Coordinates of C-alpha atoms (C1' of nucleotides) in Angstrom, one line a residue:
Chain A
M1 CA -37.5 109.8 -17.7
P2 CA -39.3 108.7 -20.8
A3 CA -39.8 105.0 -21.3
T4 CA -38.3 105.1 -24.8
R5 CA -36.0 107.5 -26.6
G6 CA -34.5 108.2 -29.9
K7 CA -35.9 107.5 -33.4
P8 CA -38.6 104.9 -33.9
L9 CA -37.0 101.5 -34.0
Q10 CA -37.6 99.8 -37.4
L11 CA -37.3 96.0 -37.4
F12 CA -37.6 93.7 -40.4
D13 CA -40.5 91.4 -39.7
S14 CA -40.4 88.0 -41.4
M15 CA -44.2 87.6 -41.3
T16 CA -44.8 90.7 -43.4
R17 CA -41.3 90.7 -45.0
M18 CA -41.2 94.4 -44.3
L19 CA -39.5 96.9 -42.1
R20 CA -42.0 97.8 -39.3
E21 CA -41.8 100.3 -36.5
F22 CA -41.5 98.5 -33.2
V23 CA -44.6 99.2 -31.2
P24 CA -44.6 97.1 -28.0
V25 CA -47.6 95.2 -26.7
R26 CA -47.1 96.9 -23.3
A27 CA -45.9 100.5 -23.3
G28 CA -42.3 100.7 -22.4
K29 CA -41.7 97.0 -22.2
A30 CA -40.4 94.5 -24.7
G31 CA -40.6 90.7 -24.5
I32 CA -38.2 88.6 -26.6
Y33 CA -38.3 84.9 -27.1
S34 CA -35.1 83.5 -28.7
C35 CA -34.8 80.0 -30.0
G36 CA -31.9 78.6 -28.1
P37 CA -29.6 75.6 -28.6
T38 CA -30.2 71.9 -28.6
V39 CA -27.5 70.7 -26.2
Y40 CA -26.3 67.6 -27.9
N41 CA -23.0 69.1 -29.1
Y42 CA -20.9 72.3 -28.8
A43 CA -22.3 75.4 -30.4
H44 CA -20.5 76.3 -33.6
L45 CA -19.6 79.9 -34.7
G46 CA -22.8 80.1 -36.8
N47 CA -25.0 79.2 -33.9
L48 CA -23.2 81.8 -31.8
R49 CA -23.9 84.5 -34.5
A50 CA -27.6 84.0 -33.8
Y51 CA -27.1 84.7 -30.1
L52 CA -25.0 87.7 -30.8
F53 CA -27.8 88.9 -32.9
T54 CA -30.4 88.5 -30.1
D55 CA -28.1 90.1 -27.6
T56 CA -27.7 93.1 -29.9
L57 CA -31.5 93.3 -30.2
R58 CA -31.8 93.2 -26.5
R59 CA -29.1 95.8 -25.9
V60 CA -30.7 98.1 -28.5
L61 CA -34.1 97.9 -26.8
L62 CA -32.5 98.5 -23.4
F63 CA -30.6 101.5 -24.9
K64 CA -33.9 102.9 -26.2
G65 CA -35.3 102.7 -22.7
Y66 CA -37.5 99.5 -22.8
A67 CA -37.7 97.2 -19.9
V68 CA -36.7 94.0 -21.7
T69 CA -37.6 90.4 -20.7
Q70 CA -35.7 87.8 -22.7
V71 CA -36.4 84.1 -22.7
M72 CA -34.2 81.6 -24.4
N73 CA -35.0 77.9 -24.3
I74 CA -32.4 75.1 -23.8
T75 CA -33.5 72.1 -25.8
D76 CA -32.4 69.2 -23.8
V77 CA -34.9 66.7 -25.2
G78 CA -33.7 64.5 -28.0
H79 CA -35.5 65.0 -31.2
L80 CA -35.3 62.8 -34.2
T81 CA -32.9 63.6 -36.9
S82 CA -35.6 62.8 -39.5
D83 CA -39.3 62.7 -39.5
A84 CA -39.3 59.0 -40.4
D85 CA -39.4 56.3 -37.8
A86 CA -35.8 55.3 -38.6
G87 CA -34.5 58.7 -37.5
E88 CA -32.0 58.9 -34.8
D89 CA -32.4 60.9 -31.6
K90 CA -29.6 63.4 -31.5
M91 CA -29.3 63.3 -27.7
E92 CA -29.4 59.6 -27.5
K93 CA -26.9 59.2 -30.3
A94 CA -24.5 61.6 -28.5
A95 CA -25.0 59.7 -25.3
A96 CA -24.3 56.4 -26.9
Q97 CA -21.2 57.6 -28.7
Q98 CA -19.7 59.2 -25.5
H99 CA -20.9 56.5 -23.1
R100 CA -22.7 59.0 -20.9
S101 CA -26.2 59.4 -19.9
V102 CA -28.4 61.8 -21.9
W103 CA -28.7 63.9 -18.8
D104 CA -24.9 64.2 -18.6
I105 CA -24.8 65.1 -22.2
A106 CA -27.3 67.8 -21.7
R107 CA -25.6 69.2 -18.7
H108 CA -22.2 69.2 -20.3
Y109 CA -23.2 71.0 -23.5
T110 CA -25.4 73.4 -21.6
D111 CA -22.5 74.5 -19.5
A112 CA -20.3 74.8 -22.5
F113 CA -22.9 76.9 -24.2
L114 CA -23.3 79.2 -21.2
A115 CA -19.5 79.6 -21.1
D116 CA -19.4 80.6 -24.8
M117 CA -22.2 83.1 -24.2
A118 CA -20.3 84.6 -21.3
A119 CA -17.0 84.8 -23.3
L120 CA -18.9 86.7 -26.0
N121 CA -20.2 89.1 -23.4
I122 CA -23.8 88.1 -24.2
L123 CA -26.1 89.1 -21.5
P124 CA -27.7 86.1 -19.8
P125 CA -31.4 85.9 -20.7
D126 CA -33.8 86.6 -17.9
H127 CA -35.2 83.1 -18.3
Q128 CA -33.5 80.0 -19.7
P129 CA -36.0 77.3 -19.4
K130 CA -35.1 73.7 -20.2
A131 CA -37.5 71.7 -22.2
T132 CA -37.4 68.8 -19.8
D133 CA -38.7 71.1 -17.1
H134 CA -41.8 71.8 -19.1
I135 CA -43.0 68.4 -20.2
Q136 CA -46.3 68.7 -18.2
G137 CA -46.9 72.1 -19.7
M138 CA -46.4 70.7 -23.2
I139 CA -48.8 67.9 -22.4
D140 CA -51.4 70.4 -21.3
F141 CA -50.7 72.4 -24.4
N142 CA -51.5 69.4 -26.5
R143 CA -54.6 68.6 -24.5
K144 CA -55.9 72.0 -25.4
L145 CA -55.0 71.5 -29.1
E146 CA -56.7 68.1 -29.0
A147 CA -59.9 69.5 -27.4
A148 CA -60.0 72.2 -30.0
G149 CA -59.9 69.6 -32.8
H150 CA -56.4 70.4 -34.2
T151 CA -55.0 67.0 -33.7
Y152 CA -55.2 63.4 -34.8
L153 CA -53.6 60.2 -33.7
L154 CA -51.3 58.0 -35.7
P155 CA -49.7 54.8 -34.4
D156 CA -46.5 56.6 -33.7
G157 CA -47.9 59.6 -32.0
L158 CA -50.1 62.7 -31.9
Y159 CA -50.1 65.0 -34.9
F160 CA -51.1 68.5 -35.6
D161 CA -53.5 68.9 -38.6
T162 CA -52.2 72.0 -40.3
S163 CA -55.3 72.3 -42.4
T164 CA -57.2 73.4 -39.2
V165 CA -55.5 76.8 -39.0
P166 CA -55.8 79.6 -41.6
D167 CA -53.0 80.4 -43.9
Y168 CA -50.6 77.7 -42.7
G169 CA -47.0 78.5 -43.8
R170 CA -47.4 82.2 -44.4
L171 CA -44.4 83.0 -42.3
G172 CA -42.2 80.8 -44.4
R173 CA -44.0 81.7 -47.7
L174 CA -44.5 78.0 -48.1
D175 CA -45.8 76.9 -51.4
I176 CA -47.7 73.8 -50.3
E177 CA -48.7 72.8 -53.8
G178 CA -45.3 73.2 -55.2
Q179 CA -43.8 71.1 -52.4
K180 CA -46.3 68.3 -53.2
A181 CA -45.2 68.3 -56.8
G182 CA -41.6 68.2 -55.8
A183 CA -39.3 65.3 -55.7
R184 CA -38.3 65.6 -52.1
V185 CA -41.6 65.2 -50.3
A186 CA -41.0 63.2 -47.2
D187 CA -42.7 60.0 -46.4
T188 CA -46.0 61.0 -44.9
H189 CA -46.8 57.7 -43.3
G190 CA -50.4 58.4 -42.9
K191 CA -50.3 62.2 -42.3
R192 CA -53.3 64.0 -43.5
N193 CA -51.2 66.8 -45.0
P194 CA -47.5 66.8 -45.8
T195 CA -47.0 69.7 -43.6
D196 CA -48.6 68.1 -40.5
F197 CA -46.1 67.6 -37.7
C198 CA -45.7 65.6 -34.6
L199 CA -46.9 66.9 -31.2
W200 CA -46.1 63.8 -29.2
R201 CA -44.0 61.0 -30.4
K202 CA -44.7 57.6 -28.8
S203 CA -41.8 55.4 -27.9
P204 CA -41.6 52.2 -30.0
A205 CA -43.4 49.4 -28.4
D206 CA -40.4 47.1 -28.3
S207 CA -37.9 49.6 -26.9
R208 CA -37.5 52.4 -24.6
R209 CA -36.2 55.9 -25.2
L210 CA -33.6 57.2 -22.7
M211 CA -35.8 60.2 -22.2
E212 CA -39.5 59.5 -22.1
W213 CA -42.6 60.5 -20.2
D214 CA -46.1 59.3 -19.7
S215 CA -48.9 61.1 -21.5
P216 CA -52.5 60.6 -22.6
W217 CA -51.0 59.5 -26.0
G218 CA -48.7 57.0 -24.6
T219 CA -45.2 57.0 -23.2
G220 CA -42.9 59.1 -25.3
A221 CA -41.5 62.5 -25.9
P222 CA -42.9 65.9 -27.0
G223 CA -42.6 67.1 -30.5
W224 CA -39.8 69.5 -31.2
H225 CA -41.9 72.5 -32.1
L226 CA -43.9 72.3 -28.9
E227 CA -41.5 73.6 -26.3
C228 CA -41.0 77.0 -27.9
S229 CA -44.8 77.5 -28.1
E230 CA -45.3 76.4 -24.6
M231 CA -42.4 78.3 -22.9
S232 CA -42.7 81.5 -24.9
L233 CA -46.4 81.9 -24.1
R234 CA -45.8 80.8 -20.5
F235 CA -43.1 83.3 -19.7
L236 CA -44.1 86.2 -21.9
G237 CA -47.9 85.8 -22.2
A238 CA -49.8 86.3 -25.4
P239 CA -49.4 88.3 -27.3
F240 CA -45.7 89.0 -26.8
D241 CA -43.4 91.2 -28.8
I242 CA -40.5 89.5 -30.6
H243 CA -39.6 86.0 -31.5
T244 CA -36.1 85.4 -32.9
G245 CA -34.3 82.5 -34.5
G246 CA -32.1 81.5 -37.4
I247 CA -33.3 81.9 -40.9
D248 CA -33.6 78.2 -41.2
H249 CA -36.4 78.2 -38.7
R250 CA -38.5 80.5 -40.8
Q251 CA -40.1 77.8 -43.0
V252 CA -40.7 74.9 -40.7
H253 CA -40.1 75.3 -37.0
H254 CA -41.7 78.7 -36.8
C255 CA -44.5 78.0 -39.2
N256 CA -45.4 75.1 -36.9
E257 CA -45.1 77.3 -33.9
V258 CA -47.5 79.8 -35.4
A259 CA -49.9 77.0 -36.2
Q260 CA -49.7 75.6 -32.6
N261 CA -50.1 79.0 -31.1
M262 CA -53.1 79.7 -33.2
G263 CA -54.7 76.4 -32.2
F264 CA -53.8 77.0 -28.6
L265 CA -54.9 80.6 -28.4
G266 CA -58.0 80.0 -30.5
N267 CA -58.4 83.6 -31.6
G268 CA -56.8 83.5 -35.0
D269 CA -53.7 85.0 -33.7
A270 CA -50.2 83.5 -33.2
G271 CA -49.5 85.7 -30.3
V272 CA -46.2 87.0 -31.8
R273 CA -45.9 90.6 -33.0
Y274 CA -42.5 90.5 -34.7
W275 CA -40.6 87.6 -36.1
L276 CA -36.9 88.3 -36.6
H277 CA -34.5 85.9 -38.3
N278 CA -30.8 86.1 -38.6
E279 CA -28.9 85.0 -41.7
F280 CA -26.2 82.4 -41.6
L281 CA -22.5 82.6 -41.1
V282 CA -21.1 81.0 -44.3
L283 CA -17.8 79.4 -44.8
G284 CA -15.8 80.4 -47.7
D285 CA -12.9 78.3 -48.8
D286 CA -10.0 80.2 -47.1
K287 CA -8.1 78.0 -44.8
M288 CA -11.3 76.5 -43.5
S289 CA -10.0 73.0 -44.4
K290 CA -7.6 73.3 -41.5
S291 CA -10.5 72.5 -39.2
K292 CA -12.2 70.4 -41.8
G293 CA -15.8 69.6 -41.6
G294 CA -16.6 73.3 -41.1
F295 CA -17.4 72.7 -37.5
L296 CA -15.8 75.8 -36.0
R297 CA -16.3 76.4 -32.3
L298 CA -15.4 79.4 -30.3
Q299 CA -12.6 77.3 -28.8
T300 CA -11.2 76.9 -32.3
V301 CA -10.9 80.7 -32.5
L302 CA -9.3 80.8 -29.0
D303 CA -6.8 78.2 -30.0
Q304 CA -5.6 80.5 -32.7
G305 CA -4.9 83.1 -30.0
I306 CA -7.9 85.2 -31.1
H307 CA -10.1 86.7 -28.4
P308 CA -13.8 85.8 -28.3
L309 CA -14.8 89.4 -28.5
V310 CA -13.0 89.6 -31.8
Y311 CA -15.6 87.2 -33.1
R312 CA -18.3 89.5 -31.6
Y313 CA -16.8 92.5 -33.4
F314 CA -16.5 90.5 -36.6
C315 CA -20.2 89.7 -36.5
L316 CA -21.1 93.3 -35.6
Q317 CA -19.4 94.4 -38.8
A318 CA -22.2 92.9 -40.9
S319 CA -25.9 93.2 -40.9
Y320 CA -27.6 90.3 -39.1
R321 CA -29.8 89.8 -42.1
K322 CA -27.0 89.2 -44.5
P323 CA -25.0 86.0 -44.9
L324 CA -21.6 86.7 -43.3
E325 CA -18.6 85.3 -45.0
F326 CA -16.3 83.7 -42.4
G327 CA -12.6 83.6 -43.0
W328 CA -9.4 83.8 -40.9
E329 CA -8.2 86.8 -42.8
G330 CA -11.4 88.6 -42.1
L331 CA -11.4 87.5 -38.4
K332 CA -7.8 88.7 -38.0
G333 CA -8.7 91.9 -39.7
A334 CA -11.5 92.4 -37.2
G335 CA -9.0 91.7 -34.4
A336 CA -6.6 94.4 -35.7
G337 CA -9.5 96.9 -35.9
L338 CA -10.8 96.1 -32.5
K339 CA -7.4 96.4 -31.0
R340 CA -6.9 99.9 -32.5
I341 CA -10.3 100.9 -31.1
H342 CA -9.3 99.8 -27.6
L343 CA -6.0 101.7 -27.9
R344 CA -7.9 104.9 -28.8
V345 CA -10.3 104.5 -26.0
A346 CA -7.4 103.9 -23.6
E347 CA -5.9 107.1 -24.8
L348 CA -9.1 109.0 -24.3
A349 CA -9.4 107.6 -20.8
A350 CA -5.9 108.8 -20.1
R351 CA -6.7 112.3 -21.4
A352 CA -10.1 112.4 -19.6
G353 CA -8.5 111.4 -16.3
A354 CA -8.7 108.2 -14.2
D355 CA -11.7 109.4 -12.2
T356 CA -13.8 110.1 -15.3
A357 CA -12.7 106.8 -16.9
T358 CA -13.6 104.8 -13.8
R359 CA -16.9 106.5 -13.3
L360 CA -17.9 105.8 -16.9
R361 CA -16.6 102.3 -16.8
D362 CA -18.8 101.6 -13.8
A363 CA -21.8 103.4 -15.3
V364 CA -21.9 101.0 -18.2
A365 CA -20.7 97.9 -16.4
N366 CA -24.3 96.6 -16.4
P367 CA -26.3 97.4 -19.5
L368 CA -29.4 96.2 -17.7
T369 CA -29.3 99.1 -15.3
A370 CA -27.2 101.7 -17.1
D371 CA -28.7 105.2 -17.2
V372 CA -28.5 106.2 -20.8
A373 CA -30.1 109.5 -20.2
A374 CA -27.7 110.5 -17.5
L375 CA -24.7 109.3 -19.6
S376 CA -25.8 111.4 -22.6
T377 CA -26.6 114.6 -20.7
P378 CA -23.7 117.0 -20.8
L379 CA -22.5 116.5 -24.3
A380 CA -21.3 119.3 -26.6
D381 CA -23.1 119.7 -29.9
G382 CA -20.3 118.2 -31.9
A383 CA -20.5 115.1 -29.7
R384 CA -24.3 114.9 -29.8
R385 CA -24.1 114.3 -33.5
Y386 CA -22.4 110.9 -32.9
L387 CA -25.1 109.9 -30.4
A388 CA -27.7 110.7 -33.1
D389 CA -25.7 108.7 -35.6
L390 CA -25.6 105.7 -33.2
D391 CA -29.3 105.9 -32.6
A392 CA -30.1 106.3 -36.3
A393 CA -28.0 103.3 -37.2
L394 CA -29.5 101.1 -34.5
S395 CA -33.0 102.2 -35.2
D396 CA -32.5 101.1 -38.8
D397 CA -33.0 97.4 -38.2
L398 CA -30.0 97.2 -35.9
N399 CA -27.4 98.5 -38.4
T400 CA -24.4 97.7 -36.3
P401 CA -21.9 98.2 -39.2
R402 CA -23.0 101.8 -39.4
A403 CA -22.7 102.1 -35.7
L404 CA -19.2 100.9 -35.9
A405 CA -18.4 103.3 -38.7
A406 CA -19.7 106.1 -36.4
L407 CA -17.5 104.8 -33.6
N408 CA -14.4 104.8 -35.7
T409 CA -15.2 108.3 -36.9
L410 CA -15.7 109.7 -33.5
L411 CA -12.6 108.1 -32.2
A412 CA -10.6 110.0 -34.9
D413 CA -12.4 113.3 -34.3
D414 CA -9.9 115.7 -32.8
A415 CA -12.5 118.3 -32.2
L416 CA -14.1 116.3 -29.5
A417 CA -13.3 116.9 -25.8
A418 CA -11.7 113.7 -24.3
T419 CA -14.5 113.5 -21.8
D420 CA -17.2 113.7 -24.4
A421 CA -15.5 111.2 -26.6
L422 CA -15.1 108.8 -23.8
R423 CA -18.7 109.3 -22.8
L424 CA -19.7 108.5 -26.3
A425 CA -17.6 105.4 -26.3
A426 CA -19.4 104.3 -23.1
L427 CA -22.8 104.8 -24.8
F428 CA -21.6 102.8 -27.9
E429 CA -20.4 100.1 -25.6
L430 CA -23.8 99.6 -24.1
V431 CA -25.0 98.4 -27.4
L432 CA -21.9 96.8 -28.9
G433 CA -20.7 94.9 -25.9
I434 CA -17.0 94.8 -26.8
R435 CA -15.8 96.0 -23.4
L436 CA -14.5 99.3 -24.6
L437 CA -14.0 100.6 -21.1
A438 CA -13.6 97.4 -19.1
M439 CA -10.8 95.9 -21.1
T440 CA -7.5 97.0 -22.7
A441 CA -5.9 96.2 -26.0
D442 CA -3.5 94.0 -24.1
D443 CA -6.3 91.9 -22.9
L444 CA -7.1 91.0 -26.5
N445 CA -3.8 89.2 -26.9
L446 CA -4.1 85.6 -26.1
R447 CA -1.6 82.8 -26.2
A448 CA -2.3 80.5 -29.1
K449 CA -2.8 76.9 -28.2
D450 CA 0.4 75.7 -29.9
A451 CA 2.6 78.5 -28.8
A452 CA 5.8 76.9 -27.6
L453 CA 7.7 79.7 -25.9
T454 CA 7.3 80.2 -22.2
D455 CA 7.1 83.6 -20.7
D456 CA 10.4 83.1 -19.0
R457 CA 12.1 82.1 -22.2
I458 CA 10.6 85.2 -23.9
S459 CA 11.9 87.5 -21.2
A460 CA 15.3 85.9 -21.3
L461 CA 15.4 86.3 -25.1
I462 CA 14.3 89.9 -24.9
E463 CA 17.0 90.6 -22.3
E464 CA 19.6 89.0 -24.4
R465 CA 18.4 91.0 -27.5
N466 CA 18.6 94.3 -25.6
L467 CA 22.1 93.5 -24.5
A468 CA 23.1 92.7 -28.0
R469 CA 21.5 96.0 -29.2
K470 CA 23.4 97.9 -26.5
N471 CA 26.6 96.3 -27.8
R472 CA 25.6 97.1 -31.4
D473 CA 25.5 93.4 -32.2
F474 CA 22.5 93.9 -34.5
A475 CA 22.9 90.6 -36.3
R476 CA 22.4 88.8 -33.0
A477 CA 19.6 91.1 -31.9
D478 CA 17.7 90.7 -35.2
A479 CA 18.2 86.9 -35.1
I480 CA 16.5 86.9 -31.7
R481 CA 13.7 89.1 -33.0
D482 CA 13.1 86.6 -35.8
E483 CA 13.1 83.7 -33.4
L484 CA 10.5 85.4 -31.2
D485 CA 8.5 86.3 -34.3
A486 CA 8.5 82.7 -35.5
G487 CA 7.3 81.7 -32.0
G488 CA 4.3 84.0 -32.3
V489 CA 5.7 86.8 -30.2
L490 CA 5.6 90.4 -31.3
I491 CA 8.3 92.7 -30.0
K492 CA 7.5 96.3 -29.3
D493 CA 10.4 98.6 -28.7
G494 CA 9.5 101.9 -27.0
P495 CA 11.0 104.7 -25.0
Q496 CA 10.2 102.8 -21.8
G497 CA 11.9 99.7 -23.0
T498 CA 10.7 96.6 -24.8
T499 CA 7.4 94.9 -24.3
W500 CA 5.9 92.0 -26.2
E501 CA 2.6 90.4 -27.0
W502 CA 1.2 87.3 -28.6
K503 CA 0.3 87.5 -32.2
P504 CA -2.7 85.6 -33.6
A505 CA -1.5 82.3 -35.0
Chain B
rG1 C1' -39.3 70.2 -58.4
rG2 C1' -40.7 74.4 -55.0
rC3 C1' -39.6 78.7 -51.8
rG4 C1' -35.9 82.2 -50.6
rC5 C1' -31.1 84.8 -50.1
rC6 C1' -26.4 86.7 -51.8
rG7 C1' -22.6 88.5 -55.5
rU8 C1' -19.7 96.3 -53.9
rA9 C1' -11.6 97.4 -53.9
rG10 C1' -6.6 91.9 -52.1
rC11 C1' -10.2 90.5 -47.5
rC12 C1' -14.8 91.6 -44.3
rA13 C1' -18.6 94.9 -45.3
rA14 C1' -22.4 99.6 -45.3
rG15 C1' -25.2 101.9 -48.8
rU16 C1' -31.5 99.9 -52.3
rG17 C1' -33.0 106.1 -57.4
rG18 C1' -29.1 111.4 -57.0
rU19 C1' -23.7 110.4 -58.2
rA20 C1' -19.4 104.6 -53.6
rA21 C1' -19.6 104.5 -45.2
rG22 C1' -16.2 102.0 -42.0
rG23 C1' -12.5 98.3 -40.8
rC24 C1' -8.3 95.0 -42.3
rA25 C1' -4.5 94.4 -45.7
rG26 C1' -1.3 97.5 -49.1
rA27 C1' 1.5 102.1 -50.3
rG28 C1' 4.0 106.8 -48.5
rG29 C1' 5.6 109.4 -44.1
rU30 C1' 7.1 110.1 -38.6
rC31 C1' 9.7 107.1 -35.1
rU32 C1' 13.9 103.3 -35.3
rG33 C1' 20.6 100.8 -35.8
rC34 C1' 17.2 98.4 -39.3
rA35 C1' 12.5 96.9 -38.3
rA36 C1' 8.1 96.1 -35.7
rA37 C1' 4.4 98.5 -32.7
rA38 C1' 2.1 103.2 -32.5
rC39 C1' 0.7 107.6 -35.0
rC40 C1' -0.3 110.6 -39.7
rU41 C1' -1.6 110.5 -45.0
rU42 C1' -3.3 107.6 -49.0
rU43 C1' -6.0 103.7 -51.7
rA44 C1' -13.0 101.6 -56.1
rU45 C1' -14.7 107.0 -62.3
rU46 C1' -16.9 102.0 -59.9
rC47 C1' -20.6 98.2 -57.6
rG48 C1' -20.9 89.5 -61.2
rG49 C1' -22.3 89.9 -66.8
rC50 C1' -25.7 91.7 -70.8
rG51 C1' -29.9 94.4 -72.0
rG52 C1' -34.0 97.8 -70.4
rU53 C1' -36.7 101.9 -67.5
rU54 C1' -35.2 107.0 -65.9
rC55 C1' -32.8 113.7 -66.4
rA56 C1' -30.2 110.3 -63.0
rA57 C1' -29.2 103.1 -61.1
rA58 C1' -24.6 99.7 -57.1
rU59 C1' -29.7 100.8 -56.1
rC60 C1' -35.9 99.5 -60.3
rC61 C1' -37.2 95.6 -64.3
rG62 C1' -35.7 91.2 -67.6
rC63 C1' -32.3 87.5 -68.9
rC64 C1' -27.7 85.1 -67.9
rC65 C1' -23.4 83.5 -64.8
rG66 C1' -21.5 82.3 -59.9
rG67 C1' -22.3 81.1 -54.5
rC68 C1' -25.7 79.8 -50.6
rG69 C1' -30.0 78.4 -47.5
rC70 C1' -34.6 75.8 -46.6
rC71 C1' -38.2 72.1 -48.1
rU72 C1' -35.6 65.9 -42.9
rC73 C1' -32.6 67.8 -37.1
rC74 C1' -30.0 72.4 -37.7
rA75 C1' -28.7 79.6 -35.8

RNA sequence: GGCGCCGUAGCCAAGUGGUAAGGCAGAGGUCUGCAAAACCUUUAUUCGGCGGUUCAAAUCCGCCCGGCGCCUCCA
C-alpha cells in the first residue's frame, strides 16, 4: 500500500502566505503541533472551531495515508493578562474568584475541554502535554538560549532579545517601525526592543505566586511562548511538519515561538515547515444577546436542544481560513441539513443491507486505523467520481464546504448502487467526523434544557390525540398538536403510527 | 498610528479571469381530515458601491462605504 494517495495536498502556509504542496519531513509521516487551550475557563465556540480545524487537518492527512502524530498542549500555567507588572494571572484570578486552588481550576477546565472535544468527535491528540509537566524542559530551553546569547535579565525576569534572530516577525508580517510610531506601544520597562518578550517571569519579591518554580533566574514562572517551543520540539523533533493555531497567534505568539526556536536550534531555522492558522468564528447580531457577552459554550448549544455535531457540521460548511458568521438561524439550518444527510444514509444502509452497513460502520469506526484503500476498492466508475471529488476538495487546502457539496450530490444520485453510495458515505465520514454510519437522525434530536414536557406526558397527549382523531374530533386533536408544538415537540404521523421528536428550541 | 482579513440570494457559504457549488429557509407538488414529518420540483442575468484593465471580472487594479481581527492574555 502506498504511503500516500490522491492529489498532492495543498496547504496555505502563513509564513510564505502561499498555497504550498505538503511535503513531509519524513516520508509517509506527518507531525502536527496544535496550540491548545489555557484551562482557566470553559472553551467557547470560537476556541472549538480551532480544534475542529486541526482535527480535520489530521483526518485529511490520515485519509491520504500519512501516519500522523498530533501534539496539543494544555496550558495550565497562569500567564499574565498584560505584559506590565500590574497584569493579572488568569489562572490565579479564576482560582480566587471560585475559591479553589489553581490546580483544581486547571483540572476542572481540562476535563471540561476534553469532554467538549469528545462531544465534537475530535480525535484525541496522540500527546496532550501539560505545561506544568515541562517546567524543567523550559528551564533547560532557556539555559540554552542564554548560553547562545539570546537573552538578557531585567529585574522582573529573563527576556528574549528579538534583535538576535534574523527577520523577527516575518510570520506575522510585523512592521516593527510602524509599531514604534504607533500610539499603542506598550510600556517597555527596560526592554531592549519593543518586541522582546519574557522567557521567565520572576515572582514579586513581596508576594508569592500560587504556581511558581525555582530557576536560575529566580523563583517564578515560565513565559507563555516557551511551552509550545519546548513541547513541540520535544515530542516531534526538529524540524517537524505542521504547526497550527488561531489567526490571533500569527503575529505575536508564533513569531515569538519562531524566534525562540531559531535561538534554540541555532541553525537559522525555526524547525516548522508549515504554519497553519484558522480564522475566527464571529458573532453577528442575531439573537446573540440572549447569551450576552458573546461567551457561547458548547453547552449553550446543547441547552437549545442542538446536537454538538451540528456545530461541527456548521463549521465544516465554511473554509477554516474565512471568518465564520455565527447565528442561531445558521446553526439550526446546519442541523436541518445534517439531519437530512443522516436520513439519506440510513435509507442507503437499509437498501444495502444490514450486513454491509454494519461492516462499513465498523470499518470507519476508528479513523486512525481505517483502511481507506480497501474501502475504496470495488467502486463503480460513477461512484469513483465522488471519491475523486472528495480528494480534490480536501487537497485544496481542506475545502470541506466542497466536500459537503459532493456528499449532498452523491446522496441524491439515483444512478449509484446503494452499496457504492454507502461505501462513499463511509469514506466521507472518515474525514468529516459527523458519525454518518454510527448515528441516526433520531440521535440528533436532543431535549432542550427548558423543555417542560415529560416523556410520559407526551405519550399520553399523543394517545389522546390519536383517540380524538379516530373519533374525528379534529378540533381536539389539533389543539393537542399545538400544545405539543408549543412544548417543543414535533409530531410525526406515519403509516406505522405517530412518533415524535424534540425540536431545537 | 501600524499590519491583516472579510463583504456572493432571507440565512450560512463555495467559487479568485471564461460566464454564479452546496445546505437552510421560502414557493409549488405528493402524502394527510387539515397539517407536520418525509419525498419530488423550484428559487441570484447577478456577486457592498463607483471607476479602470481585458475579447471576457464575483474573480485583477484604484478609490469609497460597511464589518472584523491583531498590535496586551485570547482559537
